Short mmCIF file of N, CA, C and O in Angstrom, two decimals:
data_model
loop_
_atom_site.label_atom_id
_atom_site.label_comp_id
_atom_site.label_asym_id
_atom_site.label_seq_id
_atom_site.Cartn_x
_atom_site.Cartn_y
_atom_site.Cartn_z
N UNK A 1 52.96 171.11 109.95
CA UNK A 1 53.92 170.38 109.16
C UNK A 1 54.26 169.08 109.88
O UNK A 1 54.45 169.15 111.09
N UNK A 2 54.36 167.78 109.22
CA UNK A 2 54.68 166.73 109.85
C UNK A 2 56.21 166.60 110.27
O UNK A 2 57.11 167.21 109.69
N UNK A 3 56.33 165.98 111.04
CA UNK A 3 57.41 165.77 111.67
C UNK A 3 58.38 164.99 110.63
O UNK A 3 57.82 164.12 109.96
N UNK A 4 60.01 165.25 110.37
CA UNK A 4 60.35 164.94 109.40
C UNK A 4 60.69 164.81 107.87
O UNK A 4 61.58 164.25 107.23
N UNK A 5 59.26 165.81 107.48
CA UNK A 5 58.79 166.18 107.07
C UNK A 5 59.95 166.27 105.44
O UNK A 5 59.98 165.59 104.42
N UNK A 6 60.81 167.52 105.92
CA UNK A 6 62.19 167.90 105.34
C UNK A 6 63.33 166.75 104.81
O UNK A 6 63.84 166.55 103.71
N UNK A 7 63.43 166.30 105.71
CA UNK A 7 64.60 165.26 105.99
C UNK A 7 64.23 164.59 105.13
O UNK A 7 63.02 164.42 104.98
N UNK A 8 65.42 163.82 104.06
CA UNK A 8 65.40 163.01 103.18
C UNK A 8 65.31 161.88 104.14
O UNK A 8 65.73 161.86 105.30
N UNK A 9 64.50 160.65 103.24
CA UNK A 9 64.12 159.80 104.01
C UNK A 9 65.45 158.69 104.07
O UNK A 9 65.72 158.02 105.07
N UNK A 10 66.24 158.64 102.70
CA UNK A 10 67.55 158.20 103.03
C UNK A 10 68.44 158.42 104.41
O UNK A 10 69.11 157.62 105.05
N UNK A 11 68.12 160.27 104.68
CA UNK A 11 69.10 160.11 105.67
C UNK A 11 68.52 159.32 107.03
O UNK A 11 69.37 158.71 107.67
N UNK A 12 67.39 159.28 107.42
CA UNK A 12 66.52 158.98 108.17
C UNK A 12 66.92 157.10 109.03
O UNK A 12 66.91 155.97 108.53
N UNK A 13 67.17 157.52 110.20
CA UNK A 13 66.86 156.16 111.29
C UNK A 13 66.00 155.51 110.92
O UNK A 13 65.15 156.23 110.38
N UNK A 14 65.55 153.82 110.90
CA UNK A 14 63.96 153.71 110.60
C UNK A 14 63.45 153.85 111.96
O UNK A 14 62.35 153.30 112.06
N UNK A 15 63.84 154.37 113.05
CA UNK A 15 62.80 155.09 114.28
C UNK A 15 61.94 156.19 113.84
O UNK A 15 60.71 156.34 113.83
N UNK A 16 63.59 157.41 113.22
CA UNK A 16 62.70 158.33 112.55
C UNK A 16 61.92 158.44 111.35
O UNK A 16 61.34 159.52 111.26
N UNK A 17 61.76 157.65 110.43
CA UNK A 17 61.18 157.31 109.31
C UNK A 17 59.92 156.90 109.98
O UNK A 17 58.89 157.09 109.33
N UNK A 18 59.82 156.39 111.13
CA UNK A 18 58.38 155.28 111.58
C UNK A 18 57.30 156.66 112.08
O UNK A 18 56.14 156.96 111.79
N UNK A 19 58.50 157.35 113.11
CA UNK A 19 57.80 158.64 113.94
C UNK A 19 57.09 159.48 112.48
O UNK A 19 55.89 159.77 112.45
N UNK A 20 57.90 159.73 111.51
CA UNK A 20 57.50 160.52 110.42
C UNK A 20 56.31 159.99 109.86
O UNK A 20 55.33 160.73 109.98
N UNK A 21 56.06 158.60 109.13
CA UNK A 21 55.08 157.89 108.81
C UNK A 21 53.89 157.95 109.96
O UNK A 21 52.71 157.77 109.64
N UNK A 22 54.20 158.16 111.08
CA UNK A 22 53.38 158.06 111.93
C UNK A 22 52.58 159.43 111.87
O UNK A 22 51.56 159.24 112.54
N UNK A 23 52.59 160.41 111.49
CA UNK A 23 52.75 161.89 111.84
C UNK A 23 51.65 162.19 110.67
O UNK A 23 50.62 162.85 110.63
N UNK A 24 52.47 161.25 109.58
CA UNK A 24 51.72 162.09 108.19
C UNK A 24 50.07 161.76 108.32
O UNK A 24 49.09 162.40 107.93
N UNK A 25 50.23 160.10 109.24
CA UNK A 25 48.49 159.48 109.48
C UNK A 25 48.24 159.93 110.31
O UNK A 25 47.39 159.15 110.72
N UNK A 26 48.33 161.26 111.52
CA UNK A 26 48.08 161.97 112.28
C UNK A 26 47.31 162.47 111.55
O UNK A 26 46.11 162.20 111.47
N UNK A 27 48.20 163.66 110.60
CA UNK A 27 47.88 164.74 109.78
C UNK A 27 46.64 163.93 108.71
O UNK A 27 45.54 164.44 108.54
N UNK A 28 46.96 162.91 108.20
CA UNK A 28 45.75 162.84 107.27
C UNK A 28 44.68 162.60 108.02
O UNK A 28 43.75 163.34 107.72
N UNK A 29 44.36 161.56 109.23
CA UNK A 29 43.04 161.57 109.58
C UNK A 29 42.60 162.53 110.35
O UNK A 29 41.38 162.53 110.56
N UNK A 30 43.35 163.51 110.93
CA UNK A 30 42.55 164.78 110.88
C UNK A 30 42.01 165.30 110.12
O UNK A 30 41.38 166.29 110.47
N UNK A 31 41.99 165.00 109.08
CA UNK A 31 40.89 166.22 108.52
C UNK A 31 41.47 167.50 107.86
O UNK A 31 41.28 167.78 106.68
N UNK A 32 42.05 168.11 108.56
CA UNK A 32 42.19 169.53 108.25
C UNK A 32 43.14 170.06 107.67
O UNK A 32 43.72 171.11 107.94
N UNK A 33 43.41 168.99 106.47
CA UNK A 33 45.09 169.06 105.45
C UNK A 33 43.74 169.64 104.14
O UNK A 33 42.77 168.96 103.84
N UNK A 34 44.05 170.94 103.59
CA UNK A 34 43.56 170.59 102.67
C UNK A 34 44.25 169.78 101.24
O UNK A 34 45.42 169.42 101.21
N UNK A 35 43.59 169.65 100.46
CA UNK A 35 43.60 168.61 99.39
C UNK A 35 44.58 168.96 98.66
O UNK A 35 43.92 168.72 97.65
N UNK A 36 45.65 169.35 98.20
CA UNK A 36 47.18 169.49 97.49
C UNK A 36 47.94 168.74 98.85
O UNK A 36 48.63 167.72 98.77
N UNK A 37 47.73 169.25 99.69
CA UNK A 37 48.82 169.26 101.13
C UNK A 37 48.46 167.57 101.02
O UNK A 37 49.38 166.76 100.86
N UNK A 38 47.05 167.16 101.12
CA UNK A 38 46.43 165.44 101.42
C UNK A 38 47.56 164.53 100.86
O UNK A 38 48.44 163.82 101.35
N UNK A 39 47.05 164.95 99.32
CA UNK A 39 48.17 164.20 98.15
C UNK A 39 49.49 164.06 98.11
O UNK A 39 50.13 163.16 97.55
N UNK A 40 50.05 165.36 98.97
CA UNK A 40 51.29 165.18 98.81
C UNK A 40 52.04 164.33 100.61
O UNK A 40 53.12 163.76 100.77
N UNK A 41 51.30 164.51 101.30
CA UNK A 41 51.41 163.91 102.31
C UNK A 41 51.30 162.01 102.20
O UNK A 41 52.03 161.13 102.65
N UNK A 42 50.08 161.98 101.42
CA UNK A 42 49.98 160.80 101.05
C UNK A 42 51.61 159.89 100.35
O UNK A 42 52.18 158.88 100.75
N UNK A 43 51.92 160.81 99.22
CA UNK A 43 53.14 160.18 98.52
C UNK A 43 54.14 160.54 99.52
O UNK A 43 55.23 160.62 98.96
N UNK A 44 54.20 160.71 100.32
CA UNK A 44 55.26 161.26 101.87
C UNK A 44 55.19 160.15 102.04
O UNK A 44 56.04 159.53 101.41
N UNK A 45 54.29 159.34 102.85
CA UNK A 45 53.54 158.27 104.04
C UNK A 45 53.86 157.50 102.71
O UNK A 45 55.08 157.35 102.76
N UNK A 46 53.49 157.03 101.75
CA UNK A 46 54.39 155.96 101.14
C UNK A 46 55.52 155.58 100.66
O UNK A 46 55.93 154.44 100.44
N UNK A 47 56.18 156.91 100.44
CA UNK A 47 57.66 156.39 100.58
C UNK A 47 57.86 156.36 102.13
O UNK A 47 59.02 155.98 102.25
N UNK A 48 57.60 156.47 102.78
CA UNK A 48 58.02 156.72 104.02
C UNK A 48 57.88 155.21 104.54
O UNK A 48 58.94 154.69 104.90
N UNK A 49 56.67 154.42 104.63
CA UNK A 49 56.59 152.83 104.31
C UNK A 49 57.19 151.96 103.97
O UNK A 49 57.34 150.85 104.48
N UNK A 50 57.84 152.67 102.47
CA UNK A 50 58.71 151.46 101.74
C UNK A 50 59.96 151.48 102.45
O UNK A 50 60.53 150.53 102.97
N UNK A 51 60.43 153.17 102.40
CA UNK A 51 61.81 152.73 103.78
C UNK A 51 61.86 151.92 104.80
O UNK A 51 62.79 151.16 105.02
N UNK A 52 60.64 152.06 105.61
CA UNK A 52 60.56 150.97 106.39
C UNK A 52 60.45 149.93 106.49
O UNK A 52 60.92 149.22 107.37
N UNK A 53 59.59 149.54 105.32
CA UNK A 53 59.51 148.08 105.03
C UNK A 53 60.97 147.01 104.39
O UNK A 53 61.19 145.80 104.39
N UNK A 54 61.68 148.16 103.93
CA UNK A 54 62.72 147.74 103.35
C UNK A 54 63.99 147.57 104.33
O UNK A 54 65.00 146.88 104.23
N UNK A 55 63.61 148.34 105.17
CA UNK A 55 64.70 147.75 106.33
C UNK A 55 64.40 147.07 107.53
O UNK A 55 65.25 146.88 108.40
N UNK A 56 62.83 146.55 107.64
CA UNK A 56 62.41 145.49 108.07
C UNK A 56 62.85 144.44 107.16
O UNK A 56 62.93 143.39 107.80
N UNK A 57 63.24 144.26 105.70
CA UNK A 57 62.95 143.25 104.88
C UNK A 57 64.81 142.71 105.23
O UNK A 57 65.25 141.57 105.28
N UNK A 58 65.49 143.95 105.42
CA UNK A 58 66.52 143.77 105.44
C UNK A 58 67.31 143.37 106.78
O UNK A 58 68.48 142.98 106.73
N UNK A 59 66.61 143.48 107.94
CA UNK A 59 66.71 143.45 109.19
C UNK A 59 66.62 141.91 109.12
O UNK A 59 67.60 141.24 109.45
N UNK A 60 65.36 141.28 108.66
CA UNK A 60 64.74 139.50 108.41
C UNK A 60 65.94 139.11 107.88
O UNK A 60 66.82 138.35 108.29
N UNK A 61 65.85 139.71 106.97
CA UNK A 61 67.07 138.61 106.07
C UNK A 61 68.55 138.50 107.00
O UNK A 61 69.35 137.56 106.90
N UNK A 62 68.69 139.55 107.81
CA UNK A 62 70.49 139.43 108.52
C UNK A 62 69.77 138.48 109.48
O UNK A 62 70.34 137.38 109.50
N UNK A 63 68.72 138.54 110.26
CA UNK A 63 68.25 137.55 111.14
C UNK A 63 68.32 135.82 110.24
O UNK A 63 68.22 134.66 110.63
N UNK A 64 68.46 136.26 109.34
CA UNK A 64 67.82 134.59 108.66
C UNK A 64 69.03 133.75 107.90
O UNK A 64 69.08 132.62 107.41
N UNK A 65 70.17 135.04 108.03
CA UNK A 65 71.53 134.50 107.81
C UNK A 65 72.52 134.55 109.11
O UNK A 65 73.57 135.19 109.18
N UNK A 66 72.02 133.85 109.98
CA UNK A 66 72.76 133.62 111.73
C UNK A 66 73.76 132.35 111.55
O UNK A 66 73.38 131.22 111.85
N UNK A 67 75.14 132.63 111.01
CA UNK A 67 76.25 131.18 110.90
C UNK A 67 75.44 130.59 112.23
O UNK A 67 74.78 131.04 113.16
N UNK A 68 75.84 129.43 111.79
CA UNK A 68 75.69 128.48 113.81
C UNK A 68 77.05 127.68 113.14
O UNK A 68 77.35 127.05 112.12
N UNK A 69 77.59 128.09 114.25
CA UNK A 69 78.76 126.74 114.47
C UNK A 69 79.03 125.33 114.79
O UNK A 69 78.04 124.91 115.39
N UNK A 70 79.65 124.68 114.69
CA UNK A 70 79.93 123.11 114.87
C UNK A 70 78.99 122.67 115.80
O UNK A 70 78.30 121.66 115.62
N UNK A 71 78.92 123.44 116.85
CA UNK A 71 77.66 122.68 117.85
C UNK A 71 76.35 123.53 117.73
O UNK A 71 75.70 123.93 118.69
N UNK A 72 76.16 123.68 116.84
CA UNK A 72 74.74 123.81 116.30
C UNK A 72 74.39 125.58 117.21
O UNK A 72 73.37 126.26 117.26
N UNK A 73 75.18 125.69 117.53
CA UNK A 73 74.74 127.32 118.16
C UNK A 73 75.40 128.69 117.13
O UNK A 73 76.40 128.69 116.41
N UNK A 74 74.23 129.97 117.44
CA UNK A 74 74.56 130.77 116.60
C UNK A 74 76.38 131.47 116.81
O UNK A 74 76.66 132.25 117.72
N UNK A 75 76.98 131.19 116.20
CA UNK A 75 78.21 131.80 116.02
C UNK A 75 78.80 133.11 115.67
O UNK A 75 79.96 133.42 115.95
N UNK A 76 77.81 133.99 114.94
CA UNK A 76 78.37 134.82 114.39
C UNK A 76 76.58 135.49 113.05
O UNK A 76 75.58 134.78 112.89
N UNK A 77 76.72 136.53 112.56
CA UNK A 77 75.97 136.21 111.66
C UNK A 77 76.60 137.14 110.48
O UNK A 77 77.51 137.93 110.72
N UNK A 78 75.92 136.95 108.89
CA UNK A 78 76.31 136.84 108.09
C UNK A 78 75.81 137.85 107.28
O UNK A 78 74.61 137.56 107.27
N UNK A 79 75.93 138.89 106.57
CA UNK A 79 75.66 139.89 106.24
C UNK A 79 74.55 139.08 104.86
O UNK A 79 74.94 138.20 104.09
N UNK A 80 73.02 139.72 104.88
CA UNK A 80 72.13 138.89 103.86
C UNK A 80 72.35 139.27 102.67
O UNK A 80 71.49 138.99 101.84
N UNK A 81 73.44 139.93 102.28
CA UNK A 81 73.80 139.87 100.40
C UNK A 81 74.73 139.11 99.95
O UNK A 81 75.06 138.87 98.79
N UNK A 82 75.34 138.54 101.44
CA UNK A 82 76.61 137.76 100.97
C UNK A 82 76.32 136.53 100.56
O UNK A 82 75.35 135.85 100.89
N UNK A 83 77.45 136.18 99.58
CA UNK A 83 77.25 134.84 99.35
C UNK A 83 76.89 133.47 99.90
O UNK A 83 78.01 133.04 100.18
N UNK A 84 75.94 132.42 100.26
CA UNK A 84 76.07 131.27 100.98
C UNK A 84 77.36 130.36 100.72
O UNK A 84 77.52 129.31 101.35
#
């Protein structure tokens, strides 16, 4: 069984979401999943992706909203849904 496996991926760290994604491409390029277990591992490992990717996407964006203050240095930063 992959690691994580259980755990909703909501509740999931993206450390543990990455370790999990990592686990399921253990398990698939071994070989020795048979073919129900493959498929469903597969739709595992892609949601398991999009979580991650989505809080990489979301991680960029708080990086890409950094206030800088009057002298041009970062001040503070700015949560990326908020308004400019």
């Amino acid at each position: 069984m992959t690691e994580g496996q259980d755990k909703p991926i909501g509740e999931m760290s993206f450390e543990e979401a990455l370790r999990a994604l990592e686990g399921v491409v253990r398990n698939l390029e071994s070989g020795d999943v048979p073919l129900d277990e493959s498929i469903a591992l597969y739709e595992r490992g892609e949601e398991l992706r999009k979580a991650c990717q989505a809080r990489l996407d979301a991680a960029q964006a708080r990086i890409e909203k950094i206030v800088q203050g009057a002298d041009g240095k970062p001040s503070g930063t700015m949560p990326f849904d908020a308004e400019s």
